[in-house]
XYZ file of C-alpha atoms in Angstrom:
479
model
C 31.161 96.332 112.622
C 28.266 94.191 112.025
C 26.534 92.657 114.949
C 26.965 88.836 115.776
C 23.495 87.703 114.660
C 24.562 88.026 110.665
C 26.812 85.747 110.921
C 24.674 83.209 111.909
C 23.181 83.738 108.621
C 25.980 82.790 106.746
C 28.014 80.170 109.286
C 25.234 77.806 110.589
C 23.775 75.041 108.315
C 21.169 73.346 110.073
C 18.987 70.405 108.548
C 20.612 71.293 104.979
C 19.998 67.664 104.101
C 15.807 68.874 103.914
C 16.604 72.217 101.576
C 18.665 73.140 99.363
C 18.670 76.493 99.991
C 20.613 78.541 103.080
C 17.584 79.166 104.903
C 18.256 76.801 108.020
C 20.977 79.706 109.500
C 17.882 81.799 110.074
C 15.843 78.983 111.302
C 18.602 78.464 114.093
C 18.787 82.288 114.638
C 14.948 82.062 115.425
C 14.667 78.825 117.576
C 17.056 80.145 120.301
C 15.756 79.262 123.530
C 13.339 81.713 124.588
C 9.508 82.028 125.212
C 7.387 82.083 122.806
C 4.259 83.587 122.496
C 2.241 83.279 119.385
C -1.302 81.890 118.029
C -1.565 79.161 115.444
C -3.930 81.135 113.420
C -2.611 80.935 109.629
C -5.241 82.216 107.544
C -5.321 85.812 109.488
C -2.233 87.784 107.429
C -3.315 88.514 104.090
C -0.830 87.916 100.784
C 0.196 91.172 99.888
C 2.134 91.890 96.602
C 4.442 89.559 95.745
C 6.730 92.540 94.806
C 6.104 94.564 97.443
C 4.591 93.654 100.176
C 2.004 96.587 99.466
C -1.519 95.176 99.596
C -2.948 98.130 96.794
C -5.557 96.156 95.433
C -7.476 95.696 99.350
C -9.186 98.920 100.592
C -8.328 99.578 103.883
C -10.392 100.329 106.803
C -9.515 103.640 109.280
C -8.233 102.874 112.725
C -11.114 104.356 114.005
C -13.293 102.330 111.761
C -11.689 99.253 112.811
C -12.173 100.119 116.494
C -15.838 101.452 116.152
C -16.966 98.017 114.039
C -15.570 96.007 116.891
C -17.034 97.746 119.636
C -20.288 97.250 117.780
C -19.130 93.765 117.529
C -18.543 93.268 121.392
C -21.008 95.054 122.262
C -23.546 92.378 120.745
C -21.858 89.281 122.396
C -21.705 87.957 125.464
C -19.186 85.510 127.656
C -20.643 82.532 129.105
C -18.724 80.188 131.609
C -19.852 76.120 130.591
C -19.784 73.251 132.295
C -16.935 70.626 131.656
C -19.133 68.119 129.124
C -21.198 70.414 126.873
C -23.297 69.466 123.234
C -22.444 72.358 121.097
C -25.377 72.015 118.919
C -28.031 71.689 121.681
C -26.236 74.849 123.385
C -26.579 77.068 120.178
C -30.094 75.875 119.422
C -30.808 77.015 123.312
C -29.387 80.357 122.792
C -30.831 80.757 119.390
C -34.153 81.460 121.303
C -32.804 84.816 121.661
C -32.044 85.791 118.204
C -29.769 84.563 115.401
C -26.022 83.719 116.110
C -22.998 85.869 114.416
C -20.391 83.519 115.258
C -18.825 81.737 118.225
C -16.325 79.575 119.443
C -14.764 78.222 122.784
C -11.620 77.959 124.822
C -10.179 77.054 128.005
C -9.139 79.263 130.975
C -9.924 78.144 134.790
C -12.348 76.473 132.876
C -14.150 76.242 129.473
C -15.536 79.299 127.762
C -17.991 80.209 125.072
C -17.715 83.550 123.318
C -21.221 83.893 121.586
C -21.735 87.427 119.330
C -25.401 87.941 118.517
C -26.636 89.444 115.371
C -28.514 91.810 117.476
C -28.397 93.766 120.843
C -31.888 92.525 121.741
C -30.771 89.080 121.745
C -28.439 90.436 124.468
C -31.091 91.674 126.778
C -33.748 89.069 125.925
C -31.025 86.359 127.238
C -30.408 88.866 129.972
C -34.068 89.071 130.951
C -34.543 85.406 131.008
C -31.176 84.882 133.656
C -31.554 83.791 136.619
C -29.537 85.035 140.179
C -27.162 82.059 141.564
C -28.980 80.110 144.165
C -28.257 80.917 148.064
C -25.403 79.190 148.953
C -22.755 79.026 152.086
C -22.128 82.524 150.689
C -23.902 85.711 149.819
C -23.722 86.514 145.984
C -23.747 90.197 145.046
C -26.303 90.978 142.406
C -24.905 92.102 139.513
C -26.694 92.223 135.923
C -23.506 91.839 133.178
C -23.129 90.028 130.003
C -20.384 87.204 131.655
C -23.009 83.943 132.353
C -22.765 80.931 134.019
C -24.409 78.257 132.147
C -25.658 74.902 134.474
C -27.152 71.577 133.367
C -29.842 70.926 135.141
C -29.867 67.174 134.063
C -26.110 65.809 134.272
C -25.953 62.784 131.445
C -22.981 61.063 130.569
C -22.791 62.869 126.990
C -19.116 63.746 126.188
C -17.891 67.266 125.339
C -18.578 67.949 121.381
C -17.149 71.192 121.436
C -14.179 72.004 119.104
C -11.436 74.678 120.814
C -10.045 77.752 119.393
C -6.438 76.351 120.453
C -4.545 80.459 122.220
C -1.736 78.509 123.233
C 1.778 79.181 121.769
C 3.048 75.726 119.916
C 5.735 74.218 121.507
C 9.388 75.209 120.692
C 9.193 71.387 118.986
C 6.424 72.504 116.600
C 7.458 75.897 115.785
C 10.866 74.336 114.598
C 9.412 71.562 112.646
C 7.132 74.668 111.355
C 9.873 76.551 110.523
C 11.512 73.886 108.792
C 8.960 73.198 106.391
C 8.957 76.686 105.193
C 11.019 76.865 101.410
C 12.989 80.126 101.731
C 13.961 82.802 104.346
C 11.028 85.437 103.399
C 8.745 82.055 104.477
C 10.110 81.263 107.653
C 9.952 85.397 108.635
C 6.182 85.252 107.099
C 5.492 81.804 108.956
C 6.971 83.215 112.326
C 4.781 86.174 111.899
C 1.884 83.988 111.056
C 2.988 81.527 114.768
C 3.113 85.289 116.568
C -0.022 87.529 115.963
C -3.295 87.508 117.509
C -5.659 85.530 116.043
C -9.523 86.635 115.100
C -10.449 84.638 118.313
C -8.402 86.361 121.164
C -8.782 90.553 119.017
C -12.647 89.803 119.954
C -11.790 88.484 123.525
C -9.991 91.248 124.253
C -13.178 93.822 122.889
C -15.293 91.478 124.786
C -13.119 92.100 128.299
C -12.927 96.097 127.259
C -16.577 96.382 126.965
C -17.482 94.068 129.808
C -15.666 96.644 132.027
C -17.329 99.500 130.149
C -20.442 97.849 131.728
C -19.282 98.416 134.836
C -17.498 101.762 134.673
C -21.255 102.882 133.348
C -22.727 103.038 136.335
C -20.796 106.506 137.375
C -19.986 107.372 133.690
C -22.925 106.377 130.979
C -21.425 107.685 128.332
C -17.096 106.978 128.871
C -15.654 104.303 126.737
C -13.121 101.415 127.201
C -11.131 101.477 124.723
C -7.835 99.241 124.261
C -4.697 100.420 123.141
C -1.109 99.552 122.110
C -0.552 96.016 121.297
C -3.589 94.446 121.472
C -4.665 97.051 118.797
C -1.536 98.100 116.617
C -1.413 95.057 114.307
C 2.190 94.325 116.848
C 0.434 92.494 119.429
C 1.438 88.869 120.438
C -0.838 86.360 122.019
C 0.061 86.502 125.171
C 0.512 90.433 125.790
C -1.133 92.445 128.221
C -4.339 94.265 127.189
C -4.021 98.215 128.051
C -7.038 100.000 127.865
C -8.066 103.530 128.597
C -11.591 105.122 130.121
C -12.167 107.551 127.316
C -14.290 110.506 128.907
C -14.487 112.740 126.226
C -17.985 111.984 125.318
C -18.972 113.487 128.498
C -16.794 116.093 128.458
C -17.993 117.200 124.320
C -21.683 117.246 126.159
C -20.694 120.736 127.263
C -19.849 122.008 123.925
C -23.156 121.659 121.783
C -24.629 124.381 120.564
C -27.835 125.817 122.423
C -30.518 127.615 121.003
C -32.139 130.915 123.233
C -30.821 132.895 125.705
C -30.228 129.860 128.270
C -27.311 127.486 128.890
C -27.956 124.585 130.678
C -24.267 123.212 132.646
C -23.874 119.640 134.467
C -23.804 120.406 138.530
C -19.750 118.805 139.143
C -17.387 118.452 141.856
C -14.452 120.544 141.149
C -10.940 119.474 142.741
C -7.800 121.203 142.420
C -5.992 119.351 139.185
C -6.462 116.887 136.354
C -4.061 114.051 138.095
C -6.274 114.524 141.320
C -9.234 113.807 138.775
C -8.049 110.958 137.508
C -6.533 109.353 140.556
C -10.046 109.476 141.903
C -11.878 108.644 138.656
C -9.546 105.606 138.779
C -9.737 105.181 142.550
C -13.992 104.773 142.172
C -13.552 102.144 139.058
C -11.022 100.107 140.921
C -13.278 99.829 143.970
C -16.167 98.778 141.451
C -13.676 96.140 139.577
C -12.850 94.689 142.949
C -16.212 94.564 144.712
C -18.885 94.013 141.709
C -17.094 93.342 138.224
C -17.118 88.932 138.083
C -13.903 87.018 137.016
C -11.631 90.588 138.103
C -9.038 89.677 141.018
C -5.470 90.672 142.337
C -6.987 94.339 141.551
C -4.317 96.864 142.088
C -4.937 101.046 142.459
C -1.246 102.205 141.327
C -2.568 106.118 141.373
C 0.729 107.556 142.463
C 2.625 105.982 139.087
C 3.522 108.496 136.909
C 0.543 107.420 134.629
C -2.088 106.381 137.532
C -3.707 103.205 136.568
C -5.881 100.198 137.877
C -4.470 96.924 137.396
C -6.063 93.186 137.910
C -6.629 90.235 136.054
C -9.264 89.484 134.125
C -9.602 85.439 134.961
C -12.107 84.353 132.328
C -10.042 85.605 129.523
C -6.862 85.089 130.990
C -5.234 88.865 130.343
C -3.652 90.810 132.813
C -5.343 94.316 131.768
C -4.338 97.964 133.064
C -6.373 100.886 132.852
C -6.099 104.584 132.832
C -8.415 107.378 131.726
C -8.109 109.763 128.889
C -4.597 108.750 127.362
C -5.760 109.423 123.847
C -1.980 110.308 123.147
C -1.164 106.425 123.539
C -4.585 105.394 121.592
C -3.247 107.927 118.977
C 0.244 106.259 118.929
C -1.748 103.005 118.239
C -3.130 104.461 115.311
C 0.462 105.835 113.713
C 1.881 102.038 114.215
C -1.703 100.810 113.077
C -0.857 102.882 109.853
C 2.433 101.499 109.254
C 2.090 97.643 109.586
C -0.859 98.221 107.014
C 1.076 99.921 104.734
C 3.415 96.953 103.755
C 3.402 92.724 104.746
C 6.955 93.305 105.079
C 6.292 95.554 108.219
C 4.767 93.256 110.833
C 6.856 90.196 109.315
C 10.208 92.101 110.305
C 9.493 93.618 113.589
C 8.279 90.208 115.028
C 11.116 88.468 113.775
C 13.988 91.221 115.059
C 11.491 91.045 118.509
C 11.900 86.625 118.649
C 15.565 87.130 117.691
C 15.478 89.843 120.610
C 13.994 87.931 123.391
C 15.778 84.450 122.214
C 19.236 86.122 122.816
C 17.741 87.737 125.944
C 17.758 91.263 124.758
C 14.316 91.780 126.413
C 12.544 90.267 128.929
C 8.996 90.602 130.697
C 10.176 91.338 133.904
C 10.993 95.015 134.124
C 14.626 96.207 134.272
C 17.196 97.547 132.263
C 16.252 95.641 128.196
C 15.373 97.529 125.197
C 12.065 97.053 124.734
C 9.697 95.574 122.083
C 8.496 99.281 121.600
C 12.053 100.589 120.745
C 12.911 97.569 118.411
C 9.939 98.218 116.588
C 10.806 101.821 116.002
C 13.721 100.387 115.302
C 12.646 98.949 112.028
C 9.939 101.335 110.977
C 13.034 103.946 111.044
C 15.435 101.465 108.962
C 12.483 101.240 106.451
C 12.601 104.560 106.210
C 16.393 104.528 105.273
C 15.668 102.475 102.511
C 16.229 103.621 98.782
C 13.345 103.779 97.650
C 11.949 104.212 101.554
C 9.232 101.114 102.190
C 7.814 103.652 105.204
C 7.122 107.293 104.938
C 8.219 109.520 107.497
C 5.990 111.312 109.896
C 6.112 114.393 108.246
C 5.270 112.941 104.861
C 2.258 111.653 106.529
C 1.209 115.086 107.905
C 1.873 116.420 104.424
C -0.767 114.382 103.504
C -3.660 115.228 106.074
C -6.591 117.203 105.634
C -8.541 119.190 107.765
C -10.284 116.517 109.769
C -7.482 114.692 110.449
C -5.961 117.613 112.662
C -5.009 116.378 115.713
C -3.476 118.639 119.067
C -3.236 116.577 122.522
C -1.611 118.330 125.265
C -0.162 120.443 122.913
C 1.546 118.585 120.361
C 0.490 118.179 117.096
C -0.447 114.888 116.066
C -1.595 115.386 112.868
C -1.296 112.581 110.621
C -3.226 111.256 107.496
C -5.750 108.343 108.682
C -7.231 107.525 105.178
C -4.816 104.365 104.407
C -5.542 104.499 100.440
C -4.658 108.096 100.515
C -1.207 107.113 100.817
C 0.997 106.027 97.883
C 2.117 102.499 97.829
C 6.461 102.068 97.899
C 7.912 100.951 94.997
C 11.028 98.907 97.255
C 11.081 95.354 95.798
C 13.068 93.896 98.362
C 12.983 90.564 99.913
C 12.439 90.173 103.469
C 16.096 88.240 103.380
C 17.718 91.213 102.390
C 15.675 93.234 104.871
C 16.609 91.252 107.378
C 20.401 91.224 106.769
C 20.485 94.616 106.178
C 18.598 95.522 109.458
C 21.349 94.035 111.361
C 24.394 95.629 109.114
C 22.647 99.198 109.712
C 22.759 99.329 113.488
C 25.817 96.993 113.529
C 27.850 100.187 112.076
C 25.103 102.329 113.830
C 27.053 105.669 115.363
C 24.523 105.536 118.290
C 27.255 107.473 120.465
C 26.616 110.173 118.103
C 23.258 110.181 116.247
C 19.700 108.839 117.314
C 16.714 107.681 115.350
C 14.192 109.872 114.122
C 10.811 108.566 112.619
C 9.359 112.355 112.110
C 12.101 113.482 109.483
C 14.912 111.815 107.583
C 17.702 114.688 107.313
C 20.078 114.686 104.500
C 23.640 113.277 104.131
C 22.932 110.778 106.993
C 22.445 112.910 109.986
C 19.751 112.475 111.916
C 18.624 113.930 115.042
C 16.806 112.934 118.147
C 13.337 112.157 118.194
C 11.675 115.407 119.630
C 9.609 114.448 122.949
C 6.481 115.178 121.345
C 4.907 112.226 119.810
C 5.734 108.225 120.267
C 8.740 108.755 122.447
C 11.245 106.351 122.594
């Protein structure tokens, strides 16, 4: 039994009079009401074989490339809150005084916002240097030296705002119809939604920006953790919209322990010792909420969940609008990143399919944002990577086939389970599955229409033979 949603492939035949091909069924399966979440970025995804959807001719960077280039990246730039009627060229020419200007651009969130990268860290602390502390008001300010500014005019003039917006907001369901519409065939509209969906250039350095911001802040107990952000906002899956996970990464500190000494001395950090690694963390996490609440600017509604099964510090980051949460030391989760990093790279076809099955999802309220019993985005997205798998040929290698193909460095054992995957993209041979993302998309929904799930359960580690699969063991990227 197929599910209902292929039907509306075939049955509906909505604004037929602008095409002349059956793409409009689609277009009605993705404009159910629901909410939509997306950027209006649409030079970001790029064209991958025509063929294929395997992008063989663009070397591709490591996941921990990507992530250590953007640190860099936020690292270098800084956050400034601006006053309501701003000339952009007079305000670069004033910061310029510090060093030569990457990039920028603004946006709006309680207010407008500049998001200025430097070419150099010196620029950083030369604009730092030259900062002044709020004047004395009705209210004590807390000194605090960060990279998030407040810019003032000290002469108000009547000169109107020049500044041209990076636009985060989703379109309206209006626009992303008429967008829809215009597309010419059924692999458009699912490349077009895709397109309306991920994060743009603009809002992957915001969220850097917010993790190293509170990096800044979790550095005055721990100089040498990291921030890093996972899932989403990182796995080439993320929405605009979605909430931006990040991690304290300790294991800097930790690897301190483990160089090698020369002599007969070894030299050993004086630490307080408590009785397990959850007590550590809850008051790791305890100490970094406290400092988020008290000291970090534009952090409110900070909450210290440290009995959750994961313990975590949640709040809202107001300038940038995200609603972050943060642990310490879940490389496991950074690690799943990667794996889904890995396979929306491999193929266009990936990322187009999972966002479409996730709109076609939430518009037929399959999942929601407020927590209860939906299948979520995760599981759909496993979903697909496993019916790529299926394919003949497969569009996705297995997990296995992607440990086959690691080498030494890329050995990997958290906790105890071996995560060992290969991390060199190019090192990994390109499918030869022609299909369209229409037939993908069809076929998706046939699959787990007939789907024995009373029976059998998906299994992205290891396709078995003769159709039987069996469950995904608990040790990696559990559903």
């Amino acid at each position: 039994m197929a599910v209902p949603a292929v039907g509306l492939l075939t049955r509906l035949h909505l604004y037929a009079q602008r095409r002349t091909r059956v793409q409009r069924p689609v277009l009605r399966l993705l404009s159910c009401p629901g909410t939509v979440a997306e950027d209006l970025r649409r030079d970001e995804q790029p064209s991958g074989s025509v063929e294929t959807g395997f992008e063989d001719k663009i070397p591709k960077k490591r996941f921990s490339e990507m992530q250590n280039e953007r640190r860099e990246q936020a690292q270098r730039t800084v956050l400034i809150h601006c006053p309501e009627k701003i000339n952009e060229k007079k305000f670069l020419k004033y910061l310029s005084q510090h060093g030569p200007i990457n990039n920028h651009f603004f946006y709006e969130s309680f207010g407008l916002y500049a998001v200025v990268e430097f070419c150099q860290k010196e620029s950083v602390r030369s604009l730092q240097n030259e900062t002044h502390a709020p004047s004395k008001g009705m209210e004590a300010a807390i000194p605090f030296r960060s990279r998030f500014f407040n810019l003032k005019l000290k002469n108000q003039t009547s000169e109107r705002s020049c500044v041209q917006m990076s636009n985060q907001l989703p379109p309206s369901s209006k626009k992303l119809l008429e967008v829809l519409c215009d597309a010419e065939s059924i692999d458009d509209q699912l490349n077009t939604l895709l397109k309306e969906f991920q994060l743009t250039e603009e809002n992957t350095k915001l969220r850097y920006l917010t993790c190293s911001l509170i990096e800044d802040i979790a550095a005055a107990y721990f100089p040498d953790g990291i921030v890093r952000p996972f899932g989403s906002s990182v796995n080439t899956f993320g929405k605009l919209g979605c909430d931006l996970d990040m991690f304290l990464d300790l294991n800097e500190t930790r690897n301190l322990s483990t160089h090698k000494t020369s002599g007969n001395f070894l030299m050993e950090f004086q630490v307080k010792n408590v009785p397990s690694e959850r007590i550590a963390t809850q008051k790791i996490l305890s100490v970094i909420g406290e400092c988020l609440d008290n000291f970090s600017p534009g952090c409110v509604g900070v909450q210290k969940i440290l009995n959750a099964r994961c313990p975590l510090v949640r709040f809202s980051h107001q300038a940038s609008g995200f609603q972050c949460d943060l642990t310490t030391n879940n490389r496991i989760a950074l690690t799943s990143s990667e794996l889904l990093y890995i396979y929306g790279a491999l193929d266009s076809r990936v990322r187009a399919l999972v966002f479409t099955v996730r709109y076609w999802a939430r518009a037929h309220s399959l999942t929601s944002s407020i927590p209860g019993a939906w299948i979520t985005n995760f599981s759909l997205t496993m979903m697909v990577i496993f019916f790529l798998q299926t394919r003949s040929p497969p569009i996705l290698p297995t997990l296995d086939s992607l440990q086959t193909l690691a080498d030494a460095e890329d050995k990997c054992i958290i906790e105890g389970n071996n995560c060992t995957f290969v991390r060199d993209l190019n090192r990994i041979k390109p499918s030869e599955n022609t299909e369209t993302l229409e037939l993908l998309l069809k076929e998706f929904f046939e699959y787990f229409g007939n789907f024995a799930f009373n029976k059998n359960s998906i299994n992205i580690r290891q396709l078995l033979d003769l159709g039987q699969f069996i469950s995904y063991e608990a040790q990696f990227l559990c559903v």
